XYZ file of C-alpha atoms in Angstrom:
779
model
C 24.400 -1.036 0.126
C 22.080 -2.588 2.698
C 18.519 -3.399 1.693
C 16.454 -5.257 4.264
C 14.371 -8.027 2.774
C 10.673 -7.860 3.465
C 9.088 -10.409 5.737
C 5.964 -12.119 4.451
C 3.307 -13.169 6.927
C 0.164 -15.123 6.105
C -2.968 -14.381 8.089
C -3.827 -17.537 10.078
C -6.929 -19.544 9.223
C -9.942 -18.925 11.413
C -13.524 -20.119 11.738
C -15.994 -17.467 10.525
C -19.510 -17.509 12.090
C -22.357 -18.399 9.748
C -24.264 -15.167 10.474
C -21.178 -13.225 9.376
C -20.893 -15.207 6.139
C -24.621 -14.766 5.470
C -24.332 -10.961 5.608
C -21.319 -10.981 3.308
C -23.117 -13.326 0.902
C -26.027 -10.890 0.620
C -23.585 -8.277 -0.716
C -21.639 -10.688 -2.966
C -24.317 -12.659 -4.855
C -21.865 -14.116 -7.398
C -19.642 -15.810 -4.794
C -19.806 -17.369 -1.346
C -17.967 -14.375 0.113
C -15.534 -16.527 2.115
C -12.434 -14.633 0.979
C -13.636 -11.165 1.892
C -15.243 -12.506 5.090
C -11.885 -13.889 6.184
C -10.129 -10.583 5.507
C -12.743 -8.516 7.343
C -12.631 -10.853 10.329
C -8.824 -10.751 10.421
C -8.976 -6.952 10.344
C -11.110 -6.803 13.458
C -14.603 -6.395 11.981
C -16.369 -8.935 14.206
C -19.802 -7.663 15.240
C -22.935 -7.065 13.207
C -23.215 -3.282 13.614
C -19.534 -2.807 12.881
C -19.776 -4.969 9.761
C -22.871 -3.279 8.357
C -21.500 0.229 8.935
C -18.268 -0.792 7.195
C -19.729 -2.256 4.010
C -22.859 -0.094 3.603
C -22.508 3.718 3.797
C -26.298 4.111 3.873
C -26.305 2.418 7.279
C -23.398 4.385 8.760
C -24.348 7.414 10.891
C -21.949 10.294 10.111
C -20.753 12.447 12.988
C -22.331 15.865 13.495
C -19.876 18.698 12.664
C -20.608 20.471 15.953
C -18.907 17.600 17.773
C -15.855 19.876 17.352
C -17.491 21.866 20.166
C -16.798 25.512 20.884
C -14.159 25.799 18.146
C -16.768 25.005 15.481
C -19.264 27.337 17.127
C -16.690 30.159 17.144
C -15.875 29.494 13.484
C -19.532 29.556 12.405
C -20.207 32.661 14.483
C -17.336 34.515 12.784
C -18.491 33.395 9.319
C -22.028 34.620 10.092
C -20.611 37.995 11.078
C -18.648 38.199 7.816
C -21.761 37.193 5.860
C -23.971 39.833 7.481
C -21.341 42.588 7.249
C -20.343 41.589 3.695
C -16.696 41.330 4.696
C -14.035 40.099 2.351
C -12.988 36.492 3.084
C -9.954 34.715 1.653
C -9.377 30.959 1.644
C -5.719 30.089 2.272
C -5.095 26.695 0.730
C -2.220 24.362 -0.021
C -0.769 23.120 -3.300
C -1.081 19.324 -2.961
C -4.189 17.315 -3.912
C -5.648 17.515 -0.402
C -4.989 21.265 -0.291
C -6.429 21.975 -3.750
C -9.573 19.932 -3.092
C -9.902 21.583 0.339
C -9.714 24.994 -1.296
C -12.259 23.876 -3.910
C -14.690 22.633 -1.242
C -14.516 25.935 0.647
C -14.690 27.894 -2.621
C -17.922 26.166 -3.667
C -19.348 25.755 -0.161
C -18.699 29.273 1.152
C -19.486 30.546 -2.336
C -23.132 29.850 -1.525
C -22.885 32.668 1.070
C -20.235 35.054 -0.306
C -19.979 36.435 -3.848
C -17.007 34.750 -5.572
C -14.152 37.118 -6.479
C -15.928 40.062 -4.828
C -16.380 38.892 -1.237
C -14.625 35.544 -1.520
C -11.211 34.727 -2.908
C -8.511 32.085 -2.472
C -4.741 32.087 -2.141
C -2.504 29.065 -2.767
C 1.236 29.463 -2.048
C 3.693 28.734 -4.833
C 5.352 25.400 -4.133
C 8.732 26.479 -5.460
C 9.008 30.020 -4.061
C 6.831 29.903 -0.924
C 6.440 26.317 0.336
C 3.678 24.993 2.643
C 1.799 27.012 5.223
C 1.073 30.640 5.956
C 3.713 33.230 5.143
C 3.998 36.887 6.124
C 4.394 38.204 2.559
C 1.152 36.574 1.478
C -0.708 37.798 4.544
C 0.484 41.345 3.865
C -0.879 41.139 0.307
C -4.259 40.002 1.630
C -4.361 42.876 4.121
C -3.703 45.370 1.320
C -6.514 43.808 -0.766
C -8.983 44.318 2.107
C -9.282 40.799 3.486
C -10.743 40.769 7.017
C -11.033 36.999 7.529
C -8.758 34.169 6.421
C -9.988 30.578 6.462
C -7.118 28.131 6.054
C -7.484 24.592 4.781
C -5.002 21.736 5.142
C -2.509 24.110 6.771
C -1.827 26.687 9.470
C -1.796 24.855 12.814
C 1.868 25.528 13.613
C 2.409 28.878 11.813
C 2.529 30.844 15.073
C 4.731 33.715 13.833
C 2.529 34.302 10.789
C -0.621 34.145 12.909
C 0.771 36.852 15.188
C 1.522 38.978 12.144
C -2.044 38.574 10.845
C -3.378 39.651 14.232
C -1.225 42.806 14.028
C -2.875 43.567 10.682
C -6.389 43.021 12.160
C -7.010 39.891 10.106
C -8.943 37.149 11.881
C -7.992 33.532 11.144
C -10.048 30.341 11.207
C -7.801 27.322 10.877
C -9.067 24.077 9.359
C -6.221 21.579 9.325
C -5.298 17.997 10.170
C -1.554 18.274 10.717
C 0.273 17.966 14.014
C -0.824 20.468 16.663
C 1.470 22.873 18.545
C 1.837 22.486 22.303
C -0.379 25.511 22.971
C -3.500 26.658 21.167
C -2.565 29.326 18.620
C -4.150 32.831 18.996
C -6.810 32.439 16.296
C -10.568 32.913 16.102
C -11.059 29.148 15.838
C -8.984 26.073 15.102
C -10.761 23.008 13.772
C -8.333 20.112 13.855
C -9.346 16.471 14.472
C -6.111 15.799 16.364
C -7.763 17.347 19.406
C -9.832 14.122 19.527
C -8.568 10.783 20.821
C -7.003 8.454 18.262
C -10.027 6.121 18.282
C -12.523 8.920 17.543
C -14.506 8.611 14.282
C -13.158 12.008 13.112
C -9.516 11.668 14.175
C -8.261 10.627 10.729
C -9.986 13.342 8.686
C -7.769 14.881 6.028
C -7.733 18.592 5.212
C -10.554 18.365 2.676
C -12.788 16.470 5.114
C -12.207 19.071 7.857
C -13.077 21.831 5.375
C -16.232 19.914 4.443
C -17.234 19.702 8.118
C -16.949 23.487 8.424
C -19.161 23.991 5.359
C -21.607 21.401 6.719
C -21.871 23.296 10.011
C -22.432 26.608 8.184
C -25.141 24.979 6.064
C -26.856 23.862 9.268
C -26.585 27.348 10.782
C -28.048 29.152 7.736
C -30.042 26.430 5.948
C -32.130 28.790 3.781
C -29.207 30.537 2.090
C -27.449 27.818 0.001
C -28.888 27.171 -3.456
C -26.963 23.947 -4.073
C -26.997 20.797 -1.934
C -24.066 20.045 0.344
C -23.692 16.560 -1.185
C -22.414 18.050 -4.463
C -19.053 18.516 -2.715
C -18.559 14.849 -1.847
C -16.707 13.875 -5.027
C -14.095 16.526 -4.237
C -13.897 15.228 -0.664
C -13.238 11.685 -1.900
C -10.449 12.875 -4.227
C -8.676 14.711 -1.410
C -9.170 11.996 1.198
C -7.816 9.170 -0.921
C -4.984 11.257 -2.405
C -3.741 12.191 1.070
C -3.369 8.556 2.216
C -5.198 8.951 5.537
C -6.631 6.007 7.414
C -10.045 5.369 5.895
C -12.181 4.460 8.868
C -15.093 6.120 10.637
C -16.280 9.272 8.858
C -13.279 9.120 6.518
C -14.508 5.856 5.044
C -18.105 7.071 4.873
C -17.173 10.296 3.063
C -14.926 8.411 0.637
C -17.665 5.865 -0.140
C -20.270 8.554 -0.753
C -17.818 10.621 -2.772
C -16.908 7.739 -5.083
C -20.610 7.154 -5.735
C -20.792 10.713 -7.088
C -17.427 10.552 -8.842
C -18.363 7.578 -11.006
C -21.176 9.624 -12.565
C -18.747 12.218 -13.931
C -17.823 10.350 -17.117
C -21.518 10.141 -18.005
C -22.949 13.453 -16.790
C -19.809 15.659 -16.556
C -21.210 17.944 -13.863
C -17.549 18.755 -13.279
C -16.074 18.856 -16.806
C -12.521 19.153 -15.455
C -12.834 15.991 -13.364
C -14.546 14.162 -16.231
C -11.692 15.098 -18.590
C -9.068 13.957 -16.085
C -10.800 10.579 -15.824
C -10.837 10.329 -19.608
C -7.146 11.179 -19.897
C -6.071 8.660 -17.249
C -8.445 6.062 -18.739
C -10.414 5.565 -15.530
C -14.121 5.333 -14.787
C -14.179 6.901 -11.329
C -15.858 3.948 -9.638
C -12.801 2.795 -7.683
C -10.491 4.491 -5.173
C -7.490 3.487 -7.320
C -8.904 5.758 -10.028
C -8.011 8.539 -7.600
C -4.802 7.198 -6.060
C -3.287 6.182 -9.440
C -5.202 8.605 -11.673
C -6.672 11.928 -10.570
C -4.596 12.408 -7.400
C -1.098 12.238 -8.967
C -2.212 14.559 -11.759
C -3.473 17.230 -9.364
C -0.272 16.921 -7.339
C 1.787 17.294 -10.524
C 0.493 20.827 -11.121
C 2.572 22.393 -8.345
C 5.446 19.931 -8.718
C 6.070 21.159 -12.284
C 4.613 24.660 -12.458
C 4.974 25.756 -8.835
C 1.721 27.747 -9.006
C -1.259 25.421 -8.446
C -3.967 28.103 -8.538
C -5.504 26.825 -11.768
C -6.122 23.476 -10.046
C -9.123 25.005 -8.279
C -10.508 26.234 -11.619
C -9.982 22.780 -13.075
C -12.086 21.165 -10.324
C -14.814 23.794 -9.923
C -15.360 25.571 -13.251
C -18.339 24.582 -15.423
C -16.696 26.016 -18.554
C -16.075 22.845 -20.564
C -13.603 24.401 -23.009
C -11.520 25.958 -20.229
C -11.554 22.750 -18.168
C -10.400 20.641 -21.122
C -7.509 23.036 -21.710
C -6.508 22.923 -18.029
C -6.857 19.126 -17.900
C -4.462 18.748 -20.855
C -2.011 21.081 -19.136
C -2.304 18.925 -16.020
C -1.757 15.725 -17.995
C 1.455 17.058 -19.517
C 2.645 18.121 -16.061
C 2.088 14.598 -14.791
C 4.079 13.110 -17.677
C 6.930 15.498 -16.966
C 6.714 14.680 -13.250
C 7.176 10.978 -13.943
C 10.291 11.630 -15.968
C 11.855 13.905 -13.354
C 10.902 11.523 -10.556
C 12.584 8.601 -12.295
C 15.771 10.607 -12.855
C 15.981 11.713 -9.225
C 15.208 8.166 -8.058
C 18.140 6.823 -10.088
C 20.412 9.510 -8.629
C 19.378 8.603 -5.088
C 19.945 4.899 -5.749
C 23.406 5.661 -7.104
C 24.299 7.636 -3.977
C 22.991 4.858 -1.735
C 25.087 2.256 -3.574
C 28.190 4.122 -2.420
C 27.162 4.373 1.234
C 27.420 1.849 4.060
C 23.889 1.810 5.469
C 24.549 -0.827 8.124
C 24.639 1.812 10.865
C 22.298 4.366 9.257
C 18.706 4.163 10.463
C 17.468 7.394 8.828
C 18.544 8.152 5.258
C 19.470 11.827 4.784
C 20.735 12.884 1.334
C 21.064 16.190 -0.538
C 21.838 17.266 -4.076
C 21.666 20.715 -5.592
C 20.381 19.305 -8.910
C 17.308 17.582 -7.522
C 13.902 19.048 -8.308
C 12.145 19.875 -5.038
C 8.744 19.044 -6.521
C 9.357 15.284 -6.653
C 11.445 14.768 -3.505
C 8.473 13.606 -1.442
C 7.550 10.942 -4.017
C 11.108 9.647 -4.281
C 11.582 9.731 -0.498
C 8.455 7.610 -0.086
C 9.701 5.021 -2.573
C 13.173 4.871 -1.004
C 11.679 4.595 2.505
C 9.642 1.572 1.428
C 12.492 -0.046 -0.461
C 15.110 0.374 2.271
C 12.724 0.172 5.255
C 14.061 3.418 6.710
C 12.673 6.924 7.173
C 14.084 9.013 4.351
C 14.889 12.728 4.072
C 15.811 14.148 0.652
C 16.991 17.740 0.319
C 17.925 20.166 -2.430
C 19.686 23.511 -2.217
C 18.124 26.902 -2.514
C 19.775 30.283 -2.130
C 18.004 33.062 -0.250
C 19.015 36.672 -0.016
C 19.639 37.915 3.504
C 17.709 40.888 4.855
C 20.538 43.322 4.097
C 20.718 41.974 0.491
C 24.520 41.678 0.838
C 25.208 37.978 1.270
C 23.445 34.854 0.070
C 22.268 32.367 2.659
C 22.583 28.740 1.571
C 19.532 26.743 2.594
C 18.410 23.156 2.142
C 14.773 22.385 1.532
C 13.093 19.059 1.038
C 10.693 16.329 2.027
C 10.702 13.391 4.402
C 8.699 10.159 4.407
C 8.376 7.450 7.030
C 7.771 3.716 7.053
C 6.497 1.015 9.416
C 4.575 3.320 11.775
C 7.727 5.237 12.757
C 6.673 8.721 13.892
C 8.592 10.979 11.550
C 7.255 14.193 13.074
C 8.688 13.298 16.479
C 12.065 12.514 14.927
C 12.147 15.914 13.215
C 10.882 17.669 16.333
C 13.846 16.259 18.254
C 16.119 18.203 15.868
C 14.057 21.404 15.670
C 16.940 23.559 16.935
C 18.813 22.675 13.742
C 15.825 23.328 11.452
C 14.709 26.661 10.052
C 11.129 25.385 9.809
C 9.270 22.104 9.432
C 5.742 20.725 9.468
C 3.699 17.662 8.652
C 2.485 14.532 10.391
C 3.907 11.140 11.497
C 4.178 9.769 7.953
C 5.226 12.779 5.856
C 6.818 16.158 6.437
C 8.485 19.115 4.763
C 11.543 20.857 6.190
C 14.046 23.671 5.634
C 17.465 24.028 7.276
C 20.753 25.852 6.811
C 23.340 23.975 4.751
C 25.874 24.350 7.566
C 23.577 22.318 9.880
C 23.276 19.302 7.560
C 25.978 17.106 9.155
C 24.707 17.783 12.680
C 21.133 17.097 11.553
C 22.055 13.785 9.902
C 23.980 12.602 12.976
C 21.373 13.893 15.411
C 18.312 12.300 13.807
C 20.112 8.947 13.518
C 21.200 9.109 17.141
C 17.614 9.900 18.181
C 16.350 6.908 16.199
C 18.874 4.564 17.787
C 17.978 5.783 21.276
C 14.241 5.408 20.780
C 13.699 2.664 18.242
C 16.990 0.932 17.394
C 15.672 -2.490 16.498
C 16.443 -3.929 13.076
C 13.310 -6.088 13.219
C 11.200 -3.021 13.901
C 12.280 -1.255 10.723
C 12.020 -4.392 8.614
C 8.919 -4.188 6.418
C 6.370 -6.960 6.852
C 3.972 -7.711 4.006
C 0.730 -9.103 5.386
C -0.676 -11.748 3.043
C -4.486 -11.771 3.106
C -5.236 -14.654 0.739
C -3.467 -17.623 -0.827
C -4.971 -18.534 -4.198
C -4.001 -20.128 -7.494
C -4.007 -18.519 -10.930
C -7.315 -20.136 -11.829
C -8.971 -18.257 -8.920
C -8.032 -14.846 -10.359
C -10.657 -12.947 -12.317
C -14.034 -11.265 -12.147
C -15.629 -13.209 -9.286
C -12.732 -12.696 -6.890
C -12.392 -9.047 -7.949
C -16.064 -8.300 -7.285
C -15.896 -10.019 -3.923
C -12.816 -8.091 -2.802
C -14.360 -4.830 -4.023
C -16.533 -4.943 -0.892
C -13.442 -3.866 1.075
C -13.081 -0.617 -0.869
C -12.117 2.119 -0.444
C -8.774 0.722 0.677
C -5.898 2.634 2.192
C -3.960 2.930 5.430
C -5.549 0.647 8.032
C -7.534 -1.173 5.346
C -4.965 -2.016 2.711
C -5.670 -3.426 -0.726
C -5.769 -7.233 -0.285
C -2.373 -8.848 -0.806
C -2.715 -12.160 -2.643
C -0.053 -14.859 -2.527
C 0.360 -17.208 -5.487
C 2.640 -20.132 -4.706
C 4.971 -22.014 -7.010
C 4.275 -19.834 -10.025
C 6.331 -18.654 -12.984
C 6.279 -15.797 -15.481
C 5.936 -15.825 -19.243
C 5.515 -13.303 -22.102
C 7.672 -10.809 -20.221
C 8.268 -7.454 -21.887
C 8.756 -3.880 -20.808
C 8.397 -0.443 -22.356
C 8.443 3.242 -21.520
C 4.996 4.759 -21.246
C 3.971 7.687 -23.495
C 2.336 11.031 -22.829
C -0.748 12.372 -24.651
C 1.538 13.683 -27.416
C 2.921 10.146 -27.931
C 6.337 11.133 -26.589
C 8.156 8.435 -24.627
C 8.581 9.048 -20.905
C 11.491 7.540 -18.967
C 9.093 5.733 -16.651
C 9.192 1.985 -17.090
C 6.728 -0.824 -16.562
C 6.985 -4.565 -17.243
C 4.081 -6.632 -18.544
C 3.874 -10.396 -18.080
C 1.653 -13.433 -17.731
C 1.695 -15.364 -14.459
C 1.237 -19.163 -14.508
C 0.897 -22.059 -12.098
C -0.227 -25.675 -12.276
C -3.911 -24.895 -11.629
C -4.606 -23.963 -15.256
C -3.017 -23.908 -18.694
C -3.942 -20.263 -19.156
C -1.750 -17.470 -17.884
C -3.116 -14.328 -16.228
C -1.962 -10.840 -17.316
C -0.070 -8.573 -14.955
C 2.145 -5.507 -14.661
C 5.154 -4.564 -12.526
C 5.557 -0.808 -12.351
C 9.005 0.796 -12.327
C 10.778 -2.524 -12.897
C 12.557 -3.984 -15.922
C 11.891 -7.381 -17.478
C 15.346 -8.647 -16.460
C 14.265 -8.383 -12.816
C 11.636 -11.122 -13.306
C 13.072 -14.660 -13.084
C 12.213 -16.688 -16.181
C 11.326 -20.349 -15.804
C 12.216 -20.462 -12.103
C 9.480 -21.302 -9.541
C 8.498 -18.239 -7.526
C 6.189 -17.148 -4.740
C 4.509 -13.898 -5.767
C 2.436 -11.342 -3.886
C 0.025 -9.432 -6.115
C -2.988 -7.133 -6.039
C -5.970 -7.807 -8.303
C -7.437 -4.918 -10.282
C -9.404 -4.056 -13.422
C -7.592 -2.430 -16.335
C -10.236 -0.081 -17.741
C -8.142 0.627 -20.864
C -7.840 -3.011 -21.953
C -11.169 -3.931 -20.308
C -9.682 -6.903 -18.474
C -8.660 -8.045 -15.006
C -4.953 -7.988 -14.181
C -2.603 -8.364 -11.260
C -0.186 -5.725 -10.036
C 3.029 -7.401 -8.829
C 4.088 -6.322 -5.336
C 6.904 -8.714 -4.401
C 8.503 -11.990 -5.486
C 10.692 -14.623 -3.853
C 12.114 -17.974 -4.848
C 9.568 -20.719 -4.212
C 9.906 -22.182 -0.692
C 8.241 -25.595 -0.374
C 7.582 -25.644 3.390
C 6.295 -22.077 3.631
C 2.871 -23.100 4.968
C 4.202 -24.994 7.987
C 5.955 -22.015 9.521
C 3.608 -19.363 8.088
C 6.735 -17.281 7.493
C 8.928 -17.064 4.422
C 11.990 -16.314 6.560
C 12.543 -19.940 7.466
C 16.033 -19.531 8.932
C 17.748 -21.894 11.363
C 18.824 -20.276 14.610
C 21.623 -20.959 17.071
C 20.834 -18.697 20.010
C 22.967 -17.649 22.950
C 20.940 -17.537 26.192
C 23.206 -14.773 27.480
C 21.659 -12.380 24.958
C 18.406 -12.055 26.873
C 16.900 -9.527 24.455
C 17.014 -12.008 21.600
C 15.300 -14.659 23.706
C 12.257 -12.457 24.168
C 11.838 -11.982 20.419
C 12.423 -15.448 18.988
C 9.743 -17.494 17.261
C 7.814 -19.817 19.571
C 8.823 -22.778 17.394
C 12.495 -22.269 18.262
C 13.760 -24.169 21.284
C 16.058 -22.069 23.448
C 18.545 -23.989 25.580
C 18.974 -22.573 29.059
C 22.069 -24.692 29.698
C 24.885 -25.415 27.302
C 25.109 -29.151 26.282
C 28.195 -30.917 27.631
C 28.747 -33.010 24.506
C 27.723 -33.395 20.904
C 25.715 -36.521 21.771
C 23.706 -34.567 24.331
C 22.935 -31.892 21.721
C 21.845 -34.612 19.264
C 19.429 -36.032 21.850
C 17.785 -32.632 22.269
C 17.662 -32.157 18.533
C 15.933 -35.461 17.809
C 13.440 -34.900 20.629
C 12.552 -31.560 19.048
C 12.319 -33.054 15.554
C 10.007 -35.816 16.732
C 7.685 -33.331 18.444
C 7.572 -31.201 15.302
C 6.835 -34.205 13.092
C 3.997 -35.436 15.278
C 2.564 -31.916 15.470
C 2.689 -31.626 11.696
C 0.995 -35.007 11.257
C -1.659 -34.135 13.824
C -2.554 -30.998 11.884
C -2.398 -32.772 8.523
C 0.698 -30.841 7.538
C 0.535 -29.419 4.014
C 4.065 -30.723 3.444
C 2.294 -33.737 1.916
C -0.049 -32.861 -0.934
C -3.202 -34.938 -0.816
C -3.692 -37.377 -3.692
C -6.120 -35.098 -5.543
C -3.652 -32.222 -5.414
C -0.896 -34.543 -6.712
C -3.070 -35.562 -9.650
C -4.136 -31.989 -10.440
C -0.534 -30.804 -10.477
C 0.637 -33.764 -12.572
C -2.147 -33.068 -15.081
C -1.215 -29.383 -15.039
C 2.417 -30.248 -15.813
C 1.342 -32.386 -18.773
C -0.918 -29.620 -20.127
C 1.683 -26.897 -19.762
C 4.616 -28.797 -21.289
C 2.505 -30.153 -24.168
C 1.310 -26.633 -24.960
C 4.776 -25.030 -24.722
C 6.541 -27.944 -26.482
C 9.241 -27.979 -23.824
C 10.698 -30.770 -21.698
C 10.916 -31.320 -17.948
C 13.304 -33.362 -15.830
C 11.890 -36.567 -14.343
C 13.574 -35.836 -11.021
C 11.883 -32.426 -10.920
C 8.428 -34.037 -11.081
C 9.322 -36.676 -8.483
C 10.627 -34.109 -6.006
C 7.790 -31.648 -6.504
C 5.001 -34.218 -6.164
C 6.923 -36.627 -3.849
C 6.305 -39.597 -6.154
C 8.279 -42.822 -6.290
C 9.399 -44.358 -9.589
C 6.364 -46.657 -9.447
C 3.715 -43.979 -8.793
C 5.251 -41.688 -11.405
C 5.118 -44.532 -13.947
C 1.497 -45.181 -13.001
C 0.728 -41.464 -13.298
C 2.201 -41.303 -16.802
C 0.135 -44.343 -17.811
C -2.960 -42.592 -16.477
C -2.114 -39.471 -18.475
C -1.829 -41.664 -21.566
C -5.419 -42.835 -21.004
C -6.417 -39.151 -21.005
C -4.756 -38.456 -24.368
C -1.198 -37.433 -23.389
C 1.699 -39.162 -25.135
C 4.905 -39.064 -23.111
C 8.346 -39.522 -24.661
C 11.393 -40.121 -22.479
C 14.536 -38.306 -23.619
C 17.364 -39.467 -21.317
C 16.250 -38.253 -17.884
C 13.622 -35.848 -19.231
C 10.011 -36.097 -20.405
C 8.237 -34.552 -23.374
C 4.430 -34.441 -23.420
C 2.154 -34.316 -26.453
C -1.631 -33.949 -26.484
C -3.329 -36.450 -28.841
C -6.983 -35.858 -27.863
C -7.510 -39.664 -27.673
C -9.267 -40.281 -24.364
C -9.908 -43.886 -23.248
C -13.361 -44.975 -22.124
C -12.093 -46.194 -18.737
C -9.893 -43.120 -18.086
C -11.934 -42.146 -15.022
C -11.305 -45.553 -13.390
C -7.558 -45.204 -14.084
C -7.512 -41.850 -12.322
C -9.280 -43.285 -9.263
C -6.787 -46.161 -9.095
C -3.869 -43.705 -9.309
C -5.334 -41.659 -6.432
C -5.653 -44.789 -4.272
C -2.048 -45.850 -4.930
C -0.732 -42.360 -4.111
C -2.694 -42.308 -0.833
C -1.262 -45.681 0.167
C 2.275 -44.584 -0.695
C 1.904 -41.358 1.305
C 0.636 -43.298 4.329
C 3.602 -45.662 4.192
C 6.003 -42.748 3.764
C 4.664 -40.954 6.846
C 4.644 -44.155 8.906
C 8.207 -45.040 7.884
C 9.416 -41.492 8.701
C 7.996 -41.727 12.227
C 9.414 -45.219 12.780
C 12.824 -44.006 11.546
C 12.900 -41.278 14.162
C 12.045 -43.831 16.840
C 14.929 -46.024 15.688
C 17.349 -43.102 15.857
C 16.048 -42.264 19.309
C 16.591 -45.872 20.425
C 20.187 -45.767 19.249
C 20.858 -42.570 21.201
C 18.873 -43.148 24.399
C 19.176 -46.925 24.663
C 16.532 -49.597 25.367
C 15.307 -47.966 28.567
C 14.136 -44.884 26.537
C 12.143 -46.812 23.954
C 8.785 -45.368 22.944
């Protein structure tokens, strides 16, 4: 097995202009806003208009729907014709959360112009028996029912054969979609797809539901006197689809998500959509945060088709005003989600077992199949495996299809693929299209079908294509960007409210990653979660408290899909977390993202991968990619002494550079005292002991300054008993009157000792240099 370890990278410090901080402060009255200001600046938000449009949706100017040009005009013209002639219109949707919300938006929006169920209907393919996209059997059924116009949502751009068949049956098609475009425009009445815009356009990242909304918006503008309900009532559905589909939330995407969440958070109170309100209740969310969608509503809507295949009732769930019906459908959805978790965990374990038996050192794209895997969860598992192994992942299951002559059975493979690290998955699949029966999707996710006999060729071909185009192990290695470095005492309400200004987060504006250094975990326990019937689900999570020396109090957290044995106990760690609010327990918590053993000099190199390198100049490719702190020798040293000279020159330069920038290798005296006090508090509270050498190494104290520090702690009420080479602290609550003066004296002694230590270190290097270079090379 070959799992690439993630690289951690801290965003460099930068000077934020005062005008920038002042704007942020006006939106974060309970804090100075410096944390969120730093993140925004690092993410490229650097001018006033850009900043205001980002944080305040009331200032942003949304793009007019007719920016889609003649395609939108053709679409509206055809809808007007259908409206005036009372033609039958069918919405062709998709079965994922984006597809169901897209269908719901068109159902409610176009329902202001066409009588539901009489002139307007919708069709959602069965996930298990039909798969994504248009299909000829479904189109034939619509023709028989009298449909004259089909409006697709979240699908249809590449279904050229099916479009031709619809044309033969005199059915016009308007495509609204956001997936990858074919090389040539399909023969349809109109195709509204934001991928016709440039990648920096404000509409380029629209998901299916947002494109559907733009069509309804244009129709509202064309016939403004017809609709009886305001267009804005659709925005909560738009937000659910946008955030569930993991598109980049910038431009109009961000605006629509912000406005939609504002409407969504009113559902628990007013229940204008009883189905949505019940879903929020069942997943114990309030609807005021995007994570209430991404971890709550979205997975539940997706679970409908994953478990039942038929997702038609999902539209009823989101659009019906019948409270009793919606509650029944919401409970059905909740049970589907519980079942989905169990199946997903089982398939994930199967995939991991297969991977443990494979040499992945030469495999750049993971391609696996198993006839027992449930097709409904393959996309979820593929996404998790892709992240964990830093490789695009394709998971397939078998399905048998009768041939046209009904004599023999054709063995097919069908499944899902997910990408990682900006690798264009669609292009990889397109390179193997001759081996595929059909495929579709976008750069990050795709669905595919192929003949079983083509599997080996497909696996070899897609890996060969990857190696030819991308083969760089550093490229596929996941990098976690650290946004903030804080201590445990900084976690809580104030920081949460400040970071909330970044929401909604997603691709291109990720949830802030917070690094906590030199921490440890306590009160670790795990359990299986339960469904609404109190049945255990094989879907694990581990709860814990995270500690450091900044405070005696731990902070609660959770690590999803991990067992307690995976968390080191009592061993110093560096941890990357996300801060969130647990609406069930009504408290702030952290969600653990990654952990590593504590590395003391992490800050100097700003990179946790602090390896030593011996580089060969003949490998010119490696020279171009090495860290700027690494010295590359253009000529091979003739002797060991010559190599030592170069080494000590490099070490001296690094030391002086570190001293010039006040290297954090040396804690300042206040930090030393705070950590020493924190040690005393923690070990007196836990009634445990600590090695003397451990304190000396961590705080870089001599025997004398440690003795002085312990005497100072005594003045503050801490008794300290020495047991061999260990210390045991006990809090007596007896604080001396002159304790403050003792602390100041300790700080002064530590500062003097640190100065002497630095000075001696520099002099020592000079002495070594003198021995190697001789008197004529003295400093």
